[in-house]
XYZ file of C-alpha atoms in Angstrom:
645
model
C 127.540 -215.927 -116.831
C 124.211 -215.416 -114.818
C 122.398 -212.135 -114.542
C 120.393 -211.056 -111.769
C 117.092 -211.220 -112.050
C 114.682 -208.536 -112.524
C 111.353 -209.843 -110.600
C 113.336 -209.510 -107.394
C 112.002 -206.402 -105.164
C 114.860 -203.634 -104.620
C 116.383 -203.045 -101.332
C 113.630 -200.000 -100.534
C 110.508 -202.379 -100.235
C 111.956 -205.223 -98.629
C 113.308 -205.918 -94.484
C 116.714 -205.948 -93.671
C 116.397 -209.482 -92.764
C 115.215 -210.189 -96.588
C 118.119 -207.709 -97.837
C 120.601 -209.971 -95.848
C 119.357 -213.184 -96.571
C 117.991 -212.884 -100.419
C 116.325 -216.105 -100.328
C 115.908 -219.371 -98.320
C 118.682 -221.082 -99.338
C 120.094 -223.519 -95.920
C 124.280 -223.858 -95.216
C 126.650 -222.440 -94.943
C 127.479 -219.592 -97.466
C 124.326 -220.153 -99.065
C 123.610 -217.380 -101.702
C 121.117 -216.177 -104.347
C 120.796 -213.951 -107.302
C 118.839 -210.861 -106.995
C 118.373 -207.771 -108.494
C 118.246 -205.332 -105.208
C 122.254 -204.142 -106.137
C 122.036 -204.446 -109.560
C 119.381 -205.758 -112.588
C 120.083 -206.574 -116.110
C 119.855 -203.973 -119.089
C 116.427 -202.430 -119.678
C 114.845 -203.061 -123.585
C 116.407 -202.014 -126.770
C 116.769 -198.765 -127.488
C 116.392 -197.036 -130.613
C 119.966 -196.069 -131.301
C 123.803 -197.734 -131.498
C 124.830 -200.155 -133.832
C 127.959 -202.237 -133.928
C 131.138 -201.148 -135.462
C 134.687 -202.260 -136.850
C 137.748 -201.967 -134.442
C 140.791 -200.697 -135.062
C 142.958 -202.335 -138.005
C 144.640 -205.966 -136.648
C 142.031 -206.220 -133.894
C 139.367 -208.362 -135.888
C 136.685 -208.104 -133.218
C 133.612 -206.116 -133.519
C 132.778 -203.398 -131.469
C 129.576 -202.688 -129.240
C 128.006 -205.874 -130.376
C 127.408 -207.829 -127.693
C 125.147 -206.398 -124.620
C 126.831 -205.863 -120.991
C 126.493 -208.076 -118.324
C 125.963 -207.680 -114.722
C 127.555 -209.825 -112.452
C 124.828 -212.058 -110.307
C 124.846 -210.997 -106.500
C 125.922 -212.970 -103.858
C 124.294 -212.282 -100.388
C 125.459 -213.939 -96.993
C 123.094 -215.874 -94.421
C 122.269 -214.644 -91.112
C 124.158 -216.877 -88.733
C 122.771 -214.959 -85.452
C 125.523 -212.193 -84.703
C 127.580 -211.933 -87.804
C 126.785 -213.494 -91.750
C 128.469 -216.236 -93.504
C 129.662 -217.020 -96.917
C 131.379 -219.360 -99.202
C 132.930 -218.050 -102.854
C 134.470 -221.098 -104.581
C 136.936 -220.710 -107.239
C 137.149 -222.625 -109.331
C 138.878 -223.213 -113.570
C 135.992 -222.038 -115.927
C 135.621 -221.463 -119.617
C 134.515 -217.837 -120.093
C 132.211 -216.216 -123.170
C 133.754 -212.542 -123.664
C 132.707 -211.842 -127.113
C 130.451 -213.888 -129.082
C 133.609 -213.786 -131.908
C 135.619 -215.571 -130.167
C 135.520 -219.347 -128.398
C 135.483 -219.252 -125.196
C 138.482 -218.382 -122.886
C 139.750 -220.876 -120.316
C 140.116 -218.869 -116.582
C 140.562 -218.950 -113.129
C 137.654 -217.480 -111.485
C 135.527 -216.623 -108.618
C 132.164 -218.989 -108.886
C 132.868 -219.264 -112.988
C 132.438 -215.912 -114.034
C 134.905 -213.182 -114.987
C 134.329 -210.735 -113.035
C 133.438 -212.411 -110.408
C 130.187 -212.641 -108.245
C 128.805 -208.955 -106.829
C 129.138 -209.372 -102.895
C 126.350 -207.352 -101.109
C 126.263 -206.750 -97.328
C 124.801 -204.427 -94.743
C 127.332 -201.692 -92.504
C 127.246 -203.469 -89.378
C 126.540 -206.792 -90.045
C 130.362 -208.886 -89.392
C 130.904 -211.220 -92.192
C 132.620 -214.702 -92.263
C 133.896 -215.720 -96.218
C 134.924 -219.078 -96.792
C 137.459 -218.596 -99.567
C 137.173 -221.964 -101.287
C 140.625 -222.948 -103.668
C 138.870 -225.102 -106.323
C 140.843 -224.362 -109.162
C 142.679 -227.142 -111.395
C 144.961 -227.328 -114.233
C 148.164 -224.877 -114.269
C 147.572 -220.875 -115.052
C 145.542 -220.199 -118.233
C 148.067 -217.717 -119.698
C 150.784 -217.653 -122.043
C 153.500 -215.160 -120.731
C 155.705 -213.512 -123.905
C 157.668 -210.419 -124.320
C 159.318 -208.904 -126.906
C 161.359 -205.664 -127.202
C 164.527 -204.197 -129.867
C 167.587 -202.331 -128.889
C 167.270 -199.016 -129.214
C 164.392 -198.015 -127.054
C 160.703 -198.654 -126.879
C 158.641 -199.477 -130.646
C 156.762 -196.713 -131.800
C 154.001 -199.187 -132.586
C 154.415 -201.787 -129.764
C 153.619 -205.441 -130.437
C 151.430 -205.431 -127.693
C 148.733 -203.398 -129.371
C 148.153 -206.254 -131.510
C 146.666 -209.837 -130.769
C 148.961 -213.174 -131.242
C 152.363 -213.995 -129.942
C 154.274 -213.756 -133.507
C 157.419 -211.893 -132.698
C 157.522 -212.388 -129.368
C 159.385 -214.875 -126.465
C 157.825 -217.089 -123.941
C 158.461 -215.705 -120.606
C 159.881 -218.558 -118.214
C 157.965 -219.965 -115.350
C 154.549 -219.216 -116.172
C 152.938 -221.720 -118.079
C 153.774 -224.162 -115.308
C 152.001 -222.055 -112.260
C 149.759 -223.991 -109.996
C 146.778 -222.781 -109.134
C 148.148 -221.526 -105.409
C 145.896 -218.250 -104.128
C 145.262 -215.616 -101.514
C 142.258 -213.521 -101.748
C 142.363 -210.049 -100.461
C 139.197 -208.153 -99.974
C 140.892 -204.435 -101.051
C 139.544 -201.700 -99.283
C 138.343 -203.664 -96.521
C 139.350 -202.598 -93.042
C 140.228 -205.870 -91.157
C 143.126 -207.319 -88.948
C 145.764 -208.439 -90.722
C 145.211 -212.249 -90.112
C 141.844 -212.190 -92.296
C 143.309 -209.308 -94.691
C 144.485 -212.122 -97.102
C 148.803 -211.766 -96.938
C 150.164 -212.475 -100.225
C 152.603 -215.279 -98.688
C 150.017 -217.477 -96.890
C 148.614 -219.340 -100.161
C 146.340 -222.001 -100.424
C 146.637 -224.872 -102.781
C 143.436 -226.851 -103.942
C 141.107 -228.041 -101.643
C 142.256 -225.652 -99.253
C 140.369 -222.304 -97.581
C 141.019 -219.491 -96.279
C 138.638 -218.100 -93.301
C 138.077 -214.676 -93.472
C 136.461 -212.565 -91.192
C 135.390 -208.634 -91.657
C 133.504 -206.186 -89.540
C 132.559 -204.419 -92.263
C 132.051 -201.437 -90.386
C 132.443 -198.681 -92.644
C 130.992 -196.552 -95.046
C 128.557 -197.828 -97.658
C 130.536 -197.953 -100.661
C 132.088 -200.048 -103.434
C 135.545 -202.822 -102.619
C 136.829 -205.575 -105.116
C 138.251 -208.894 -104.308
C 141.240 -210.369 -106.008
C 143.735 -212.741 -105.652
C 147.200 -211.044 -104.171
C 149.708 -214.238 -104.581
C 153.182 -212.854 -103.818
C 155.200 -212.212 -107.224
C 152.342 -213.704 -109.498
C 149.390 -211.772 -108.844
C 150.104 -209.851 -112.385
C 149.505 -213.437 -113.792
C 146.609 -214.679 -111.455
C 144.410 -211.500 -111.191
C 144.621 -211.142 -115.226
C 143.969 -214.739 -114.949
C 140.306 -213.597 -113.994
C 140.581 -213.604 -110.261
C 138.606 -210.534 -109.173
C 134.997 -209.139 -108.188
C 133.244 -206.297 -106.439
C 132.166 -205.972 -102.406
C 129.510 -203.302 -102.259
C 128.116 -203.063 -98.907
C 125.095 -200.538 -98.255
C 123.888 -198.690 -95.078
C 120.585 -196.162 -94.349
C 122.349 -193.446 -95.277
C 122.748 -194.387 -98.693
C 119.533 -195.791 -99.149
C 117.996 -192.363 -97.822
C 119.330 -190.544 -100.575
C 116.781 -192.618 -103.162
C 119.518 -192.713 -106.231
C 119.177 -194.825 -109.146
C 118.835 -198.019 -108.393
C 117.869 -201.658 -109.830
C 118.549 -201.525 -113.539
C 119.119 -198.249 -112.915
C 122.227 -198.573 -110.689
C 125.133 -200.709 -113.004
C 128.966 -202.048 -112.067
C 131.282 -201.225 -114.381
C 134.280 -202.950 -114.341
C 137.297 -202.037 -116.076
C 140.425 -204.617 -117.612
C 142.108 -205.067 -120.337
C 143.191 -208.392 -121.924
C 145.176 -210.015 -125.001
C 144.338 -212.952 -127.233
C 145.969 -215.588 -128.988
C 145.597 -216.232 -132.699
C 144.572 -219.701 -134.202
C 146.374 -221.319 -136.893
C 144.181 -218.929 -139.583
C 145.233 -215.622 -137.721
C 141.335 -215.633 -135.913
C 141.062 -214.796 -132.189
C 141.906 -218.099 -130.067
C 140.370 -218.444 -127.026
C 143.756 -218.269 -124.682
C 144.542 -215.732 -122.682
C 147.840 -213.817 -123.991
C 149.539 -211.644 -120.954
C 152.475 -209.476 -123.530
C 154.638 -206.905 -122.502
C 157.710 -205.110 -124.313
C 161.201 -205.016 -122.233
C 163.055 -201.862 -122.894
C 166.926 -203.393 -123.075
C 167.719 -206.473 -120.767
C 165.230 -206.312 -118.142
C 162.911 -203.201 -118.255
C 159.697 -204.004 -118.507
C 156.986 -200.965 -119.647
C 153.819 -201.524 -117.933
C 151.510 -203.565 -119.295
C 149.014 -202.617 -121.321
C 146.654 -204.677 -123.744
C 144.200 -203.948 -126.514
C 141.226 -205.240 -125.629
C 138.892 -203.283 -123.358
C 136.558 -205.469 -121.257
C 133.746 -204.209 -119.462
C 131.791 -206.385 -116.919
C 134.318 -209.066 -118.937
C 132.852 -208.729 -121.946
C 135.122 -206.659 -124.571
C 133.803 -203.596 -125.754
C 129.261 -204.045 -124.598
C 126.704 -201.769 -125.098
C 123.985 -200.780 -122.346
C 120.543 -199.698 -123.784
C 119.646 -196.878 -121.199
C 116.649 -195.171 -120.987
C 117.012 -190.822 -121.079
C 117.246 -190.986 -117.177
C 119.880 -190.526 -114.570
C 121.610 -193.914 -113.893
C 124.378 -194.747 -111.297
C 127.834 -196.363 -112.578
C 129.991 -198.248 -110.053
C 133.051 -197.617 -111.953
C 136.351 -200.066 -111.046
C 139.953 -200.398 -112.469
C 141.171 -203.712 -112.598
C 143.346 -203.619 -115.003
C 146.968 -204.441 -114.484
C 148.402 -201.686 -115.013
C 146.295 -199.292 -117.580
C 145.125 -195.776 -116.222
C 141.833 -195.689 -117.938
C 141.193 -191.280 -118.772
C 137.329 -191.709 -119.360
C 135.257 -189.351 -121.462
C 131.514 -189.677 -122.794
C 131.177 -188.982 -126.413
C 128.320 -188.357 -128.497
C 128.742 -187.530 -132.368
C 132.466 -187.340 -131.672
C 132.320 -184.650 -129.031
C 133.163 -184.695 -125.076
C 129.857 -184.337 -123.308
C 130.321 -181.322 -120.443
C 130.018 -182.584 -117.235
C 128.769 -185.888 -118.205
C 130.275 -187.412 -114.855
C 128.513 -186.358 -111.326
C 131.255 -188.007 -108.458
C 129.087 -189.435 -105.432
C 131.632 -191.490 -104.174
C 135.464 -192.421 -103.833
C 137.477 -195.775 -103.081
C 135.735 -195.195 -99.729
C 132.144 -194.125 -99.483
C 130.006 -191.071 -100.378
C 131.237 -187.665 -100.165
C 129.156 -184.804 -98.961
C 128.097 -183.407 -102.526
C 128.359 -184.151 -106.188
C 131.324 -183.055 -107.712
C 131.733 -182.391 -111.488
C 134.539 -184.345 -113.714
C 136.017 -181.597 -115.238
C 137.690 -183.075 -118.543
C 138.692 -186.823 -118.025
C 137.714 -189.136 -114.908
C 141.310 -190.410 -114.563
C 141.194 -194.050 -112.736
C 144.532 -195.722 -111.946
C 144.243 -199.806 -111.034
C 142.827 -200.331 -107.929
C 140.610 -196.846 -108.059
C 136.962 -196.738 -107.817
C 134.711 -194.299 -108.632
C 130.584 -194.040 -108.050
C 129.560 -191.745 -110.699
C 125.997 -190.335 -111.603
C 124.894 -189.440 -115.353
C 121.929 -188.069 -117.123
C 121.034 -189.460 -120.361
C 118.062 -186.865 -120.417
C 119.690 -184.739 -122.972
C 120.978 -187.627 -125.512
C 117.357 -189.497 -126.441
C 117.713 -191.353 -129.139
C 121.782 -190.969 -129.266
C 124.561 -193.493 -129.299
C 126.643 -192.319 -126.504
C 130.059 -193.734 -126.428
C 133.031 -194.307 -123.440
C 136.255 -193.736 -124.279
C 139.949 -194.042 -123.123
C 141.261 -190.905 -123.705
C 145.301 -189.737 -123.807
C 146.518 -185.583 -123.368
C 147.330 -184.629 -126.548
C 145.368 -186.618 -128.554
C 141.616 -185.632 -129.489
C 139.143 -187.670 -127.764
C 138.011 -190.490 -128.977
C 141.284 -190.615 -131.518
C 144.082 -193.614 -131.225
C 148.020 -193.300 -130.111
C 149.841 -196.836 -131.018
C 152.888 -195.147 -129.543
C 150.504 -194.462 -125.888
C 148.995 -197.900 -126.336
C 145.909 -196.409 -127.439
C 145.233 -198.249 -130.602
C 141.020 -198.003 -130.051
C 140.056 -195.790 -127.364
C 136.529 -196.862 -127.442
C 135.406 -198.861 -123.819
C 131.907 -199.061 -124.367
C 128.439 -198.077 -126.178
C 125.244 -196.448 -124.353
C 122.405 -196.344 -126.687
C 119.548 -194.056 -125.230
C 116.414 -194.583 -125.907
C 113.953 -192.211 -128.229
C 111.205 -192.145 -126.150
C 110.351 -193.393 -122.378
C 110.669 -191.686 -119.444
C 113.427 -189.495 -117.557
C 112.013 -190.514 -114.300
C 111.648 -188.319 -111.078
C 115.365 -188.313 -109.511
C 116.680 -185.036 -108.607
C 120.745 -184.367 -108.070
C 120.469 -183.977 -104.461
C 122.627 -180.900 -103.291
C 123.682 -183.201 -99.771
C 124.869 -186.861 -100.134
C 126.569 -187.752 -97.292
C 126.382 -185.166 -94.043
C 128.346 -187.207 -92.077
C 131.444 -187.042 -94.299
C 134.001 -184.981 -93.251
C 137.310 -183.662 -94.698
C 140.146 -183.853 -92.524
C 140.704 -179.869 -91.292
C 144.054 -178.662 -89.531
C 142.951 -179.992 -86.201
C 142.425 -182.935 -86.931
C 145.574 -183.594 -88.559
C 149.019 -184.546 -86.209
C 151.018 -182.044 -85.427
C 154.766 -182.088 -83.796
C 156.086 -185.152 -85.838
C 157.591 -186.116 -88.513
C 155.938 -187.702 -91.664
C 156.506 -190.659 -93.228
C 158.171 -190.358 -97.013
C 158.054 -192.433 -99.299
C 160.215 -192.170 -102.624
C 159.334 -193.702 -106.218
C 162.159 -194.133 -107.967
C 162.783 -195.120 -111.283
C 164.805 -198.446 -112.529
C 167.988 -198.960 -111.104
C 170.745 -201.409 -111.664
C 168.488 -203.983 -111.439
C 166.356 -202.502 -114.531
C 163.224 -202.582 -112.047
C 161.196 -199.386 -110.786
C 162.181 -199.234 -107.130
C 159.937 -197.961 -103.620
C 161.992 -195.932 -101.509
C 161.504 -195.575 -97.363
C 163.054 -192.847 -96.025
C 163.874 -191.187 -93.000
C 164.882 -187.561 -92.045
C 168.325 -186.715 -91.843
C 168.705 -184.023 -88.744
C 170.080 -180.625 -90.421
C 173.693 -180.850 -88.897
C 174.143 -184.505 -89.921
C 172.683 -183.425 -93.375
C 175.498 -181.102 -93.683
C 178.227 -183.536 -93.654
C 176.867 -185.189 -96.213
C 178.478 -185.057 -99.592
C 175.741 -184.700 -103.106
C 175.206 -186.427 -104.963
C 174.793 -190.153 -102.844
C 172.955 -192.884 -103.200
C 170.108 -193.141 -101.496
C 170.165 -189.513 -100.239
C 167.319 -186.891 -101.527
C 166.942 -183.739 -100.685
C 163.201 -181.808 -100.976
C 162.778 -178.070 -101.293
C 159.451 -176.739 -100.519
C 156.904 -174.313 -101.146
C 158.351 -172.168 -98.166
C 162.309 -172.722 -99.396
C 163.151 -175.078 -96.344
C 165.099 -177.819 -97.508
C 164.934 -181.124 -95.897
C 167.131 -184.238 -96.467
C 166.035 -187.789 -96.770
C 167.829 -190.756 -96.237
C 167.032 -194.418 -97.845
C 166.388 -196.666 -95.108
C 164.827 -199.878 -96.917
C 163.544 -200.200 -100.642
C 163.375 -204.140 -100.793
C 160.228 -206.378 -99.793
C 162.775 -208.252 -97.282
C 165.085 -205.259 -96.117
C 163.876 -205.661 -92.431
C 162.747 -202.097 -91.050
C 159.178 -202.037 -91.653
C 157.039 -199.026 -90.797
C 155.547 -199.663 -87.512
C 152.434 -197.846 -86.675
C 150.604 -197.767 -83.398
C 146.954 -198.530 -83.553
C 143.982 -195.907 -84.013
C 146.746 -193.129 -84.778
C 146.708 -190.297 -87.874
C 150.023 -190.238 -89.674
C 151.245 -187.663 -92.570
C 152.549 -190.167 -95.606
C 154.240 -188.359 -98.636
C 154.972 -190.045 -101.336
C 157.609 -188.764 -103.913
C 157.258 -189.748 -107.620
C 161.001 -189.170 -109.253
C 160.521 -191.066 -112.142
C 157.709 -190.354 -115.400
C 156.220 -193.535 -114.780
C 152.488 -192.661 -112.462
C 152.534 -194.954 -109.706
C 148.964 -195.992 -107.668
C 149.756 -196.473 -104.342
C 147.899 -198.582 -102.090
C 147.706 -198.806 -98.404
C 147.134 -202.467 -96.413
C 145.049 -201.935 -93.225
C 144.459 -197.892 -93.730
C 142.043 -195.713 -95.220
C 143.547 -192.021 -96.017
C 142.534 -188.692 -96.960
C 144.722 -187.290 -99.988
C 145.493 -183.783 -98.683
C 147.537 -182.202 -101.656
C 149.267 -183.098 -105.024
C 152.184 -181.051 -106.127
C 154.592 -180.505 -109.109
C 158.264 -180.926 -108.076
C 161.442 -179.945 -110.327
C 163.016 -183.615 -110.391
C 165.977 -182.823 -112.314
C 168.329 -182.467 -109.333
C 167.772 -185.979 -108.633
C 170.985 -187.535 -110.327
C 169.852 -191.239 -111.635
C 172.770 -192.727 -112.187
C 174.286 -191.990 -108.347
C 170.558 -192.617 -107.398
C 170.688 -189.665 -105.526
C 170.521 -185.353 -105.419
C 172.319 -183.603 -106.753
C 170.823 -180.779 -106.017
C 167.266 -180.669 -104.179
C 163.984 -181.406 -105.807
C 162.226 -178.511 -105.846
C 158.804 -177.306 -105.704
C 156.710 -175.733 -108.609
C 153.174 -175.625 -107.999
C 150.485 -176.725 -106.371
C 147.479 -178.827 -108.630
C 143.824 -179.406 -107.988
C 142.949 -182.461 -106.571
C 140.282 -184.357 -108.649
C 136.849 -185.235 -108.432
C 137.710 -188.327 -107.336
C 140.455 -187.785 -104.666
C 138.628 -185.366 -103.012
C 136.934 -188.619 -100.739
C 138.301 -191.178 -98.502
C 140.362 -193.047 -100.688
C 142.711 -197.136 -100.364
C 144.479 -195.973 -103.308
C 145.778 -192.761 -104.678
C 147.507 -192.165 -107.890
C 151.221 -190.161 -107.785
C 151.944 -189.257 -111.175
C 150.929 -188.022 -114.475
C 147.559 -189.589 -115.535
C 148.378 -188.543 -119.325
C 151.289 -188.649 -121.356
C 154.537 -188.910 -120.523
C 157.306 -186.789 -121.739
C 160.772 -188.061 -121.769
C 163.558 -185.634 -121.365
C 165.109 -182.976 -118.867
C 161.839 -180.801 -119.319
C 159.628 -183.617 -119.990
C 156.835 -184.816 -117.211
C 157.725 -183.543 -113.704
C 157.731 -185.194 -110.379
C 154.700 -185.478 -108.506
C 154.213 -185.148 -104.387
C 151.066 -186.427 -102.936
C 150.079 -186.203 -99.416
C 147.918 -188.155 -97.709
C 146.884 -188.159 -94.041
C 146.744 -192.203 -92.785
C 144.724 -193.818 -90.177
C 144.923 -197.043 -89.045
C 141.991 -198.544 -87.274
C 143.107 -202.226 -87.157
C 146.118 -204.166 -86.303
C 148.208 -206.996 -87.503
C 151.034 -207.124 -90.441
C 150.258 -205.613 -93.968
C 151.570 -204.410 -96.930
C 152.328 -200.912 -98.516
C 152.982 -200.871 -102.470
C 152.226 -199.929 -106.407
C 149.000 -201.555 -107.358
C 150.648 -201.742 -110.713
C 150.415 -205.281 -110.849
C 153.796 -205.444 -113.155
C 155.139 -203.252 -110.352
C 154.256 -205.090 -107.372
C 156.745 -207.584 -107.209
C 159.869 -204.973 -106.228
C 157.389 -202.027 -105.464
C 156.267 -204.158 -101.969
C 157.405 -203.156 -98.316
C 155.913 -204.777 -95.507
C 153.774 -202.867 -92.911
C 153.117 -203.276 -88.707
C 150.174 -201.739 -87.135
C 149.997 -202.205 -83.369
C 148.901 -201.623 -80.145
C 150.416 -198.611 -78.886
C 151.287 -199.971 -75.254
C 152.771 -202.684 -76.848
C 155.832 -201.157 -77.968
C 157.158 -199.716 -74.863
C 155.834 -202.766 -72.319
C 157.868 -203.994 -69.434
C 160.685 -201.102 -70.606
C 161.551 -202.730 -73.950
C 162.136 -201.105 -77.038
């Protein structure tokens, strides 16, 4: 995998013409590798050394060096910029340990490319299909009767005990590339159904007018995108404006992606580490599968790096893309958390006004993104480490029954001597971001709720749309139903929902007029956290509450009594910025029984800038296939033309 190069000038002493272009390069989607978004590692620093993993995981740890995705940078073509990102089959190096692993990529690397553009500037991809040969993953499962293992088999490399999940070693390489985060109609947003085989493409364009911030692309095939993405099929969008580049933060080497997953390996005929890609998951029963969750922690696709960093502030792009794993980070050096390690500049969407402090764990769910700032000053000479963390358990310590068998992510070893540079935390990031206040919010209608419901008959986690139930209807009704809830609120005022789809092809889609502000709650009823994202939207979260779940009866799927409010909680670092996805759930363990984890309500105020058909759902990738409703946004006028409705 290339690295950019470090003799390139950084976006500050070069034109925007030079920014856009990055080289000389003629045709269409010509690109180059530079070093103005990010450079490779700085020299060797004085502390770190690699270490053992946990027993059964026969990797070492920390001792190979990160890599930064090269940068891809569109040509001018007059009005807007133009691209082409191939993908195409690739073998992989993600730890010099083990042979290389076969995958599908973007432009044969794992993650993918780094896009970089300019607010303002449309853009035109090219989204080439050159992959061959069917999926590089073997599917298995395994599971017992009685409930879930206390040490899962999936914390563990190799397939020994396990089934061969049908269908998936015979996928063709079929894709649709969805740019996440990115505001754009929905004929260009990349819908899940339209797939391209080989040799195909699929024209995309953006305006990419909006903040400067940090996106990922990834493939979105409908019902195999848990296979394709962990296939390799995703990279990072970072597009930059002045205001940004005002602010003079860390930059160059200074400024470095880091991109979260989690993989699985096969083992060779000697119990080594094969180079094949091993997707494993445990099924509770029949059908229930838990999410999945593997072992081994890649950053930048390379499992478990280290970064030599000089004792200076740096800048950390920081991305989930794992399937399914919350990653609950923590820096810590000589086994102890390191107070307010992590400075929040930015959320899923762009800067926020000021840093905000991580208090405890920066909590990431898939899809999340984070731009963080931290200060090496204090830790010269120090091996620093990142770590997965899980409530109850001291950082930096294991939980096979969490899936948690090494916690560690990554090493940063700071350097004894050098300097700690001239960058100051600015008190004001962003002044033109703005919180949504009362006013600007819609008043007089109803929201939109949304209800996450645990397994049903079908042993599958289940999205619920609802709509309100008018008081003297609701009386008539007789509790517990199916697909009735009723919610009790902070105030006491009880309202009472009604199911109206929960299917991908129910019909009834939410249908939401163009350029309007709607209220979305969304309802977690089951333990399981659920990280909801939003197709054609950007949203501000407004709240997140604990509700008393207990009333809902999960057997009639419906209440028995209402849900019922029980506290408000602070909204983190993180969420406190325009946001694509939002976590509603627990971000730590979960606690089975009637007083175990309660139910979570998170609500978001939605606007909808562009039109065309989308999709709503749980960017749990093992989730998405039932967790999927479809979603309209229109003209306004449209709806009520020539007197039809």
């Amino acid at each position: 995998m290339e690295t950019a190069s470090a003799e390139i000038p950084d976006p500050h002493s070069v034109g925007r013409r030079a920014l856009l272009r990055g080289g000389a390069v003629a045709g269409l989607g010509a690109f180059v590798s530079s070093s103005s978004v990010f450079a490779s590692p700085g020299p060797a620093a004085s502390a770190g050394a690699a270490e053992p993993p946990a027993e059964g995981l026969l990797l070492t740890k920390f001792k190979d060096p990160l890599r930064v995705p090269r940068v891809l940078r569109p040509r001018e073509r007059g009005g807007h910029d133009e691209l082409t990102v191939r993908m195409r089959t690739a073998d992989v190096i993600v730890h010099s340990e083990l042979p290389a692993v076969r995958m599908w990529t973007y432009e044969g690397s794992c993650p993918g490319p780094t896009i970089e553009t300019v607010r303002g500037r449309r853009l035109r991809v090219v989204w080439e299909n050159g992959l061959s040969g069917n999926i590089p993953v073997t599917a298995v499962e395994f599971g017992r009767p009685g409930g879930p293992m206390p040490d899962p088999l999936s914390n563990y490399p190799g397939t020994e005990g396990c089934r061969e999940v049908a269908g998936v070693a015979g996928l063709e390489p079929w894709a649709a590339v969805h740019l996440h985060g990115m505001l754009t109609g929905g004929g260009n947003d990349g819908w899940m159904e339209n797939l391209l085989a080989p040799g195909e493409v699929q024209l995309s364009a953006y305006p990419n007018d909006q903040a400067a911030t940090t996106l990922w692309y990834h493939d979105h095939s409908h019902h195999v995108s848990r296979f394709s993405v962990y296939a390799g099929l995703a990279g990072l969008f970072v597009c930059r404006n002045a205001e940004e580049r005002a602010l003079d933060l860390p930059r160059g080497r200074h400024e470095v992606p880091l991109v979260l997953s989690d993989r699985n390996f096969a083992l060779d005929g000697a119990g080594a580490p094969a180079g094949r890609l091993v997707h494993k998951v445990e099924m509770v029963g029949t059908k229930l599968m838990r999410a999945h969750a593997a072992p081994y922690t890649l950053v930048n696709g390379v499992v478990w790096p280290y970064l030599d960093v000089q004792p200076r502030w740096y800048r950390f792009r920081i991305v989930n893309t794992a399937n399914s794993r919350i990653y609950r980070l923590m820096l810590l050096a000589d086994g102890s958390p390191v107070a307010g390690a992590f400075q929040v500049i930015g959320t899923d969407q762009g800067l926020v006004d000021r840093p905000l402090p991580v208090e405890g764990a920066l909590n990431l769910s898939p899809g999340e993104r984070a731009d963080v700032l931290v200060d090496f000053g204090a830790l010269r000479g120090r091996a620093v480490k990142l770590v997965n963390t899980m409530e109850g358990v001291t950082p930096g310590g294991s939980s096979v029954r969490d899936d948690l068998l090494e916690p560690d992510v990554m090493q940063f070893r700071v350097a004894g001597r050098g300097s700690g540079g001239r960058f100051t935390l600015p008190r004001t990031l962003s002044p033109s971001f703005e919180r949504p206040t009362h006013h600007d919010l819609p008043h007089g209608g109803r929201p939109r709720w949304v209800v996450l419901v645990g397994p049903g008959a079908a042993n599958v986690p289940e999205l619920w749309e609802m709509e309100e139930v008018e008081p003297a209807d609701a009386e008539q009704i007789s509790l517990p139903s199916a697909g009735i809830v009723q919610v009790r609120d902070a105030e006491g005022a009880v309202t009472t929902l009604r199911r109206t789809a929960m299917r991908y092809d129910d019909g009834n889609a939410f249908t939401v007029a163009h350029g309007g502000v709607e209220i979305w709650k969304y309802l977690n009823l089951a333990a399981s956290p659920h990280p909801m994202h939003i197709h054609l939207a950007h949203f501000h979260v407004l709240s997140r509450e604990h509700y008393d779940v207990s009333g809902f009866d999960r057997v009639v799927r419906g209440s028995g009594r209402p849900v019922a409010f029980l506290g408000a909680a602070e909204l983190e670092a993180h969420e406190r910025g325009e946001k694509d996805t939002v976590r509603v759930g627990t971000a730590g363990r979960i606690v089975p029984g009637p007083d175990g984890t309660p139910g979570e309500m998170v609500t978001v105020a939605v606007r909808f800038p562009v039109v065309g058909r989308g999709v709503h759902h749980c960017h749990m990738l093992e989730h998405e296939q039932h967790m999927v409703r479809p979603l309209v946004v229109g003209p306004a006028g449209h709806r009520h033309a020539g007197g039809h409705h």
